[in-house]
Coordinates of C-alpha atoms in Angstrom, one line a residue:
M1 CA -9.7 -1.4 -21.1
P2 CA -8.9 1.8 -22.8
V3 CA -7.7 4.0 -20.3
I4 CA -9.5 6.2 -18.1
Q5 CA -10.6 10.0 -18.5
S6 CA -10.8 11.0 -15.2
T7 CA -13.1 13.5 -13.7
Y8 CA -10.4 14.4 -11.0
K9 CA -10.4 17.7 -10.3
A10 CA -8.0 19.4 -7.6
P11 CA -8.5 22.6 -5.6
Y12 CA -6.4 25.0 -6.9
F13 CA -3.8 25.3 -4.0
F14 CA -3.5 22.1 -4.4
R15 CA -2.6 20.7 -7.5
N16 CA 1.5 21.1 -7.2
G17 CA 2.1 17.0 -6.5
F18 CA 5.1 18.3 -3.9
V19 CA 1.8 20.4 -1.7
T20 CA -0.5 18.1 -1.9
T21 CA 1.9 15.3 -0.9
V22 CA 3.1 17.2 2.5
Y23 CA -0.8 17.8 3.5
S24 CA -2.0 15.4 2.7
G25 CA 0.1 13.2 5.1
L26 CA 1.1 15.3 7.5
I27 CA -1.4 17.7 8.1
R28 CA -5.1 16.1 7.1
K29 CA -6.9 14.8 10.3
V30 CA -9.1 12.2 9.9
S31 CA -11.0 11.5 13.6
G32 CA -14.2 10.1 14.5
L33 CA -13.6 5.8 13.1
D34 CA -13.8 3.9 16.3
Q35 CA -10.4 0.9 15.0
K36 CA -11.1 -2.7 17.4
R37 CA -7.6 -4.2 17.2
E38 CA -6.6 -8.0 16.2
R39 CA -4.0 -9.7 16.8
I40 CA -3.1 -13.1 14.3
T41 CA -0.4 -15.7 14.6
L42 CA 1.5 -16.1 11.7
S43 CA 2.9 -19.5 10.4
D44 CA 6.1 -19.2 10.6
G45 CA 5.8 -17.7 14.9
D46 CA 6.0 -14.1 13.9
F47 CA 2.6 -11.9 14.8
L48 CA 0.0 -9.0 12.5
D49 CA -2.3 -6.3 13.4
L50 CA -5.4 -6.0 12.3
D51 CA -7.5 -3.0 13.4
W52 CA -10.9 -3.1 12.1
S53 CA -13.4 -0.9 12.0
Y54 CA -17.8 -1.2 11.5
S55 CA -20.8 -0.2 9.6
E56 CA -23.2 0.2 12.2
E57 CA -25.8 -2.0 10.1
K58 CA -24.7 -5.7 10.3
S59 CA -22.8 -6.1 7.3
K60 CA -22.0 -9.0 4.4
K61 CA -19.5 -6.7 2.7
L62 CA -15.2 -5.6 4.1
I63 CA -12.7 -3.7 2.4
I64 CA -9.3 -5.1 3.4
I65 CA -6.9 -1.5 3.4
L66 CA -3.0 -2.4 3.2
H67 CA -0.9 1.2 4.1
G68 CA 2.5 2.0 2.4
L69 CA 6.1 2.0 3.3
E70 CA 6.9 2.5 7.2
G71 CA 2.6 3.7 7.1
N72 CA 0.6 1.9 9.7
A73 CA -3.3 1.1 10.0
Q74 CA -3.8 5.1 11.7
R75 CA -2.4 7.7 8.6
H76 CA -5.5 9.4 7.9
Y77 CA -4.9 7.9 4.2
I78 CA -6.1 4.4 5.8
T79 CA -8.7 6.3 8.5
G80 CA -9.8 8.1 5.6
T81 CA -11.0 5.3 3.1
A82 CA -12.0 3.0 6.8
K83 CA -14.7 5.5 7.8
Y84 CA -16.1 6.3 4.0
F85 CA -16.3 2.4 3.3
N86 CA -18.1 2.2 7.1
Q87 CA -20.2 5.2 6.0
N88 CA -21.5 3.4 3.3
G89 CA -22.1 0.2 4.9
I90 CA -18.8 -1.9 4.7
D91 CA -16.4 -2.8 6.9
A92 CA -13.0 -2.1 7.0
V93 CA -9.6 -3.6 7.9
S94 CA -6.5 -2.1 8.0
M95 CA -3.8 -4.1 8.0
N96 CA -0.2 -3.4 9.5
F97 CA 2.5 -4.6 7.9
R98 CA 5.5 -6.6 10.2
G99 CA 6.5 -4.1 12.7
C100 CA 4.9 -1.3 11.2
S101 CA 1.9 -1.2 14.4
G102 CA 3.6 0.1 17.5
E103 CA 6.4 -3.1 18.1
D104 CA 9.3 -4.6 16.8
N105 CA 7.9 -8.6 15.2
L106 CA 9.5 -11.3 16.5
T107 CA 11.6 -12.4 13.9
F108 CA 14.5 -11.2 11.8
R109 CA 12.5 -9.9 8.9
S110 CA 9.6 -8.2 8.3
Y111 CA 8.1 -7.0 5.3
H112 CA 8.0 -5.3 2.0
S113 CA 7.2 -4.3 -1.7
G114 CA 6.7 -8.1 -2.8
D115 CA 5.6 -10.3 0.0
T116 CA 2.1 -11.3 -1.0
D117 CA 2.5 -14.1 1.5
D118 CA 1.5 -12.1 5.2
L119 CA -2.4 -10.8 2.9
K120 CA -2.9 -14.3 1.8
E121 CA -2.2 -15.3 5.4
V122 CA -4.6 -12.3 6.4
I123 CA -7.4 -13.4 3.4
Q124 CA -7.4 -17.3 4.5
H125 CA -7.6 -15.5 7.9
I126 CA -11.0 -14.2 7.8
L127 CA -12.3 -16.5 5.9
Q128 CA -12.3 -18.5 8.4
T129 CA -13.1 -16.4 10.8
K130 CA -15.8 -14.1 9.9
S131 CA -18.7 -14.8 7.2
Y132 CA -18.4 -11.8 4.8
T133 CA -18.9 -12.7 0.9
E134 CA -17.7 -9.7 -0.9
I135 CA -14.6 -8.6 0.2
Y136 CA -12.3 -5.6 -2.0
L137 CA -8.5 -4.9 -1.1
K138 CA -7.4 -1.5 -1.4
G139 CA -4.0 -1.1 -1.5
F140 CA -1.5 2.3 -1.1
S141 CA 1.8 2.8 -2.8
L142 CA 3.7 0.0 -1.2
G143 CA 0.8 -1.4 -0.6
G144 CA -0.7 -1.0 -3.6
N145 CA 2.1 -3.6 -5.0
V146 CA 1.1 -5.9 -3.3
T147 CA -1.9 -5.6 -4.1
L148 CA -1.6 -5.4 -7.8
K149 CA 0.8 -8.0 -7.3
Y150 CA -1.0 -10.1 -5.5
L151 CA -4.2 -10.4 -8.1
G152 CA -1.9 -10.9 -10.6
E153 CA 0.3 -13.8 -9.5
T154 CA -1.9 -15.9 -7.6
T155 CA -4.5 -18.8 -9.4
D156 CA -6.4 -19.4 -6.7
I157 CA -8.1 -16.2 -5.7
P158 CA -11.1 -17.0 -3.1
E159 CA -14.4 -16.3 -5.3
Q160 CA -15.0 -13.6 -2.0
I161 CA -12.3 -11.6 -3.6
K162 CA -14.6 -9.4 -6.2
Y163 CA -12.6 -5.9 -6.9
G164 CA -8.8 -4.4 -6.3
I165 CA -7.7 -0.6 -6.0
A166 CA -4.6 0.7 -5.6
V167 CA -3.6 3.7 -5.5
S168 CA 0.1 5.7 -6.1
V169 CA 1.8 2.6 -7.4
P170 CA 5.3 1.8 -7.5
C171 CA 4.4 -0.9 -10.3
Y172 CA 7.8 -1.1 -11.8
L173 CA 10.0 -0.7 -8.3
A174 CA 13.8 -0.3 -9.4
G175 CA 12.7 3.0 -12.0
S176 CA 10.4 4.5 -8.6
A177 CA 13.9 3.9 -6.6
K178 CA 16.2 6.3 -8.5
E179 CA 12.8 8.6 -8.5
L180 CA 13.0 9.0 -4.3
H181 CA 16.3 9.5 -5.0
R182 CA 16.6 12.2 -6.7
L183 CA 17.1 15.6 -4.9
K184 CA 13.5 16.6 -5.5
N185 CA 12.6 13.7 -3.2
K186 CA 15.7 14.1 -0.9
A187 CA 12.9 15.4 2.4
F188 CA 11.3 12.0 1.7
H189 CA 13.9 10.1 1.0
D190 CA 15.8 11.0 4.5
K191 CA 12.8 10.3 6.5
F192 CA 12.3 6.9 5.3
K193 CA 15.7 6.6 5.2
S194 CA 16.2 7.1 9.3
N195 CA 12.5 5.4 10.3
L196 CA 14.2 2.3 8.7
K197 CA 17.4 2.3 9.6
S198 CA 15.7 3.4 13.7
K199 CA 14.2 0.2 13.0
L200 CA 17.3 -1.9 11.7
L201 CA 19.2 -1.2 14.6
L202 CA 17.2 -2.3 17.4
K203 CA 16.8 -5.8 15.1
S204 CA 20.4 -5.6 15.6
Q205 CA 20.6 -5.6 18.4
K206 CA 18.1 -8.4 19.0
Y207 CA 20.1 -10.7 17.0
Q208 CA 23.6 -9.7 16.8
G209 CA 25.8 -11.5 14.7
K210 CA 23.3 -11.3 11.5
I211 CA 23.7 -8.0 10.8
K212 CA 26.4 -5.2 12.0
E213 CA 25.7 -2.1 13.6
S214 CA 28.4 -0.4 11.7
D215 CA 26.8 -1.6 8.2
I216 CA 23.6 -0.1 9.7
Q217 CA 25.5 3.2 10.2
A218 CA 27.2 3.6 7.0
I219 CA 23.7 3.3 5.0
K220 CA 23.4 6.4 3.7
T221 CA 20.2 6.0 0.8
L222 CA 17.3 4.0 0.4
Y223 CA 18.7 1.3 -2.2
D224 CA 22.3 0.7 0.6
F225 CA 19.3 -0.3 3.5
D226 CA 17.6 -2.8 0.7
N227 CA 21.0 -3.5 -0.8
L228 CA 22.0 -4.8 2.9
Y229 CA 18.6 -5.7 4.8
T230 CA 15.4 -6.3 2.7
S231 CA 17.5 -7.7 -0.1
K232 CA 19.2 -10.2 2.4
A233 CA 16.9 -10.6 5.0
H234 CA 13.7 -12.0 2.1
G235 CA 15.5 -14.4 0.0
F236 CA 16.8 -11.8 -2.6
K237 CA 20.4 -11.6 -4.1
D238 CA 20.9 -7.9 -3.6
A239 CA 18.1 -4.8 -3.9
Y240 CA 17.6 -5.3 -8.4
D241 CA 16.9 -8.7 -7.9
Y242 CA 14.5 -7.4 -4.7
Y243 CA 13.6 -4.5 -7.3
E244 CA 12.6 -6.5 -9.9
Q245 CA 11.0 -10.0 -9.1
S246 CA 8.7 -7.7 -7.1
S247 CA 7.7 -4.6 -8.7
S248 CA 4.1 -5.6 -9.7
L249 CA 4.0 -4.6 -13.3
Q250 CA 5.5 -7.7 -14.5
Y251 CA 1.9 -9.1 -12.7
L252 CA -0.8 -6.2 -14.2
P253 CA -1.3 -8.6 -17.0
N254 CA -2.4 -11.9 -15.2
I255 CA -5.2 -10.0 -13.0
K256 CA -8.7 -11.2 -13.6
T257 CA -10.1 -9.5 -10.9
P258 CA -12.0 -5.9 -11.9
T259 CA -9.0 -3.7 -10.4
L260 CA -8.6 0.1 -10.2
L261 CA -5.4 1.5 -10.6
I262 CA -4.9 5.4 -9.7
N263 CA -1.5 6.6 -10.3
A264 CA -1.4 10.5 -10.9
L265 CA 0.8 12.7 -13.4
N266 CA 2.4 14.3 -10.8
D267 CA 3.5 12.0 -8.8
S268 CA 7.4 12.4 -8.2
F269 CA 7.4 9.0 -6.3
L270 CA 6.3 7.1 -9.8
S271 CA 8.6 6.6 -12.6
A272 CA 7.3 6.5 -16.6
D273 CA 6.8 2.3 -16.2
C274 CA 4.8 2.8 -13.0
Y275 CA 2.0 4.3 -15.8
P276 CA 1.1 1.0 -17.6
V277 CA -0.7 1.6 -20.3
K278 CA -0.3 -0.7 -22.1
E279 CA -1.0 -3.4 -19.3
A280 CA -3.9 -1.7 -18.9
K281 CA -5.0 -2.1 -22.3
N282 CA -4.5 -5.4 -23.5
N283 CA -6.5 -6.7 -20.5
E284 CA -10.2 -5.9 -19.4
N285 CA -9.7 -6.2 -15.7
L286 CA -7.8 -3.0 -15.4
F287 CA -8.7 0.4 -15.2
L288 CA -5.3 2.9 -15.0
E289 CA -6.7 5.9 -14.7
M290 CA -4.2 9.0 -14.3
P291 CA -4.8 12.9 -12.8
Q292 CA -3.2 15.2 -13.3
H293 CA -2.6 15.7 -10.0
G294 CA -2.8 14.2 -6.6
G295 CA 0.8 13.7 -5.9
H296 CA 1.5 10.8 -3.9
V297 CA -1.8 9.7 -1.8
G298 CA -2.9 13.3 -1.9
F299 CA -5.8 13.7 -3.6
I300 CA -7.5 16.5 -1.5
D301 CA -11.0 17.2 -2.6
K302 CA -14.6 18.8 -1.2
G303 CA -15.8 17.8 1.6
K304 CA -14.5 15.5 4.1
F305 CA -12.9 12.6 2.2
Y306 CA -10.7 12.6 -1.0
Y307 CA -11.2 11.4 -4.6
N308 CA -9.5 8.2 -3.9
E309 CA -11.9 7.4 -1.6
K310 CA -15.3 8.2 -3.0
R311 CA -14.0 7.1 -6.7
A312 CA -12.6 3.7 -5.2
L313 CA -16.7 3.1 -3.8
D314 CA -18.0 4.2 -7.2
F315 CA -15.9 1.7 -9.2
I316 CA -17.0 -1.2 -6.8
Q317 CA -20.6 0.3 -7.5
Q318 CA -20.1 0.8 -11.1
S319 CA -18.2 -2.7 -12.1
R320 CA -21.7 -5.0 -10.9

């Protein structure tokens, strides 16, 4: 499909990408969402926590929401989507990646940008225990990459999966990693690195002999973290191999589920390769929207809900 002409107009004070990213991540509040937690056991013995919220009326429709790097199901970009869909008659389940729900997971491995296996297990769990006839996927940032990769690499997607939405997605991980290491993103880079190192130090105490505390302390960049831990713990040769194999960009031509990708042009986390114009033009199921503004997981709008939340539902309703 041709690239979609976006209708998003950012409020004047939120046209700066840094400002909208920080405001949306640290200042925005979403209240009044009642989440109920379900813990499921995965095939390798680890666990995942799912946070459910429901429409007032019994619904046969569900949205599965995936957060970004070091996020969780209580982040306001997640709860905003859940609340908006609940108010429009659709149940929501927000997936916490391994180790992101408030306690360490049970294995040395955790989660990463290309891990679609856990999403597959969540979908199968829902299909086996619930009776939803329509399921939508919506992922943000890292979770968006997982969503797109799942939709493009999976040959037996359940018929209940009707639509996909991905927001602020680093479709080409190596390019995005380079952007995150630039001076303009130092505050974000350092925050991610600090959180990840703290978690890894806990793992080094539980799994002595697998990783040295001195090696963790020597981590200076996110690339170092991915080279030392993410790649090795998840079966990749090194950070570069992890980025190459896990990027969703290569899977976009195979997507057969109607899917909307929203990447703002002023998203400082994304490289030029993260705007897949060619792939969208050559795939009738991939709809690419590139607003001028929005930052990273921003898209502040008038009223209580953000543009990406309203746009996701519009896309589903208009594509029927």
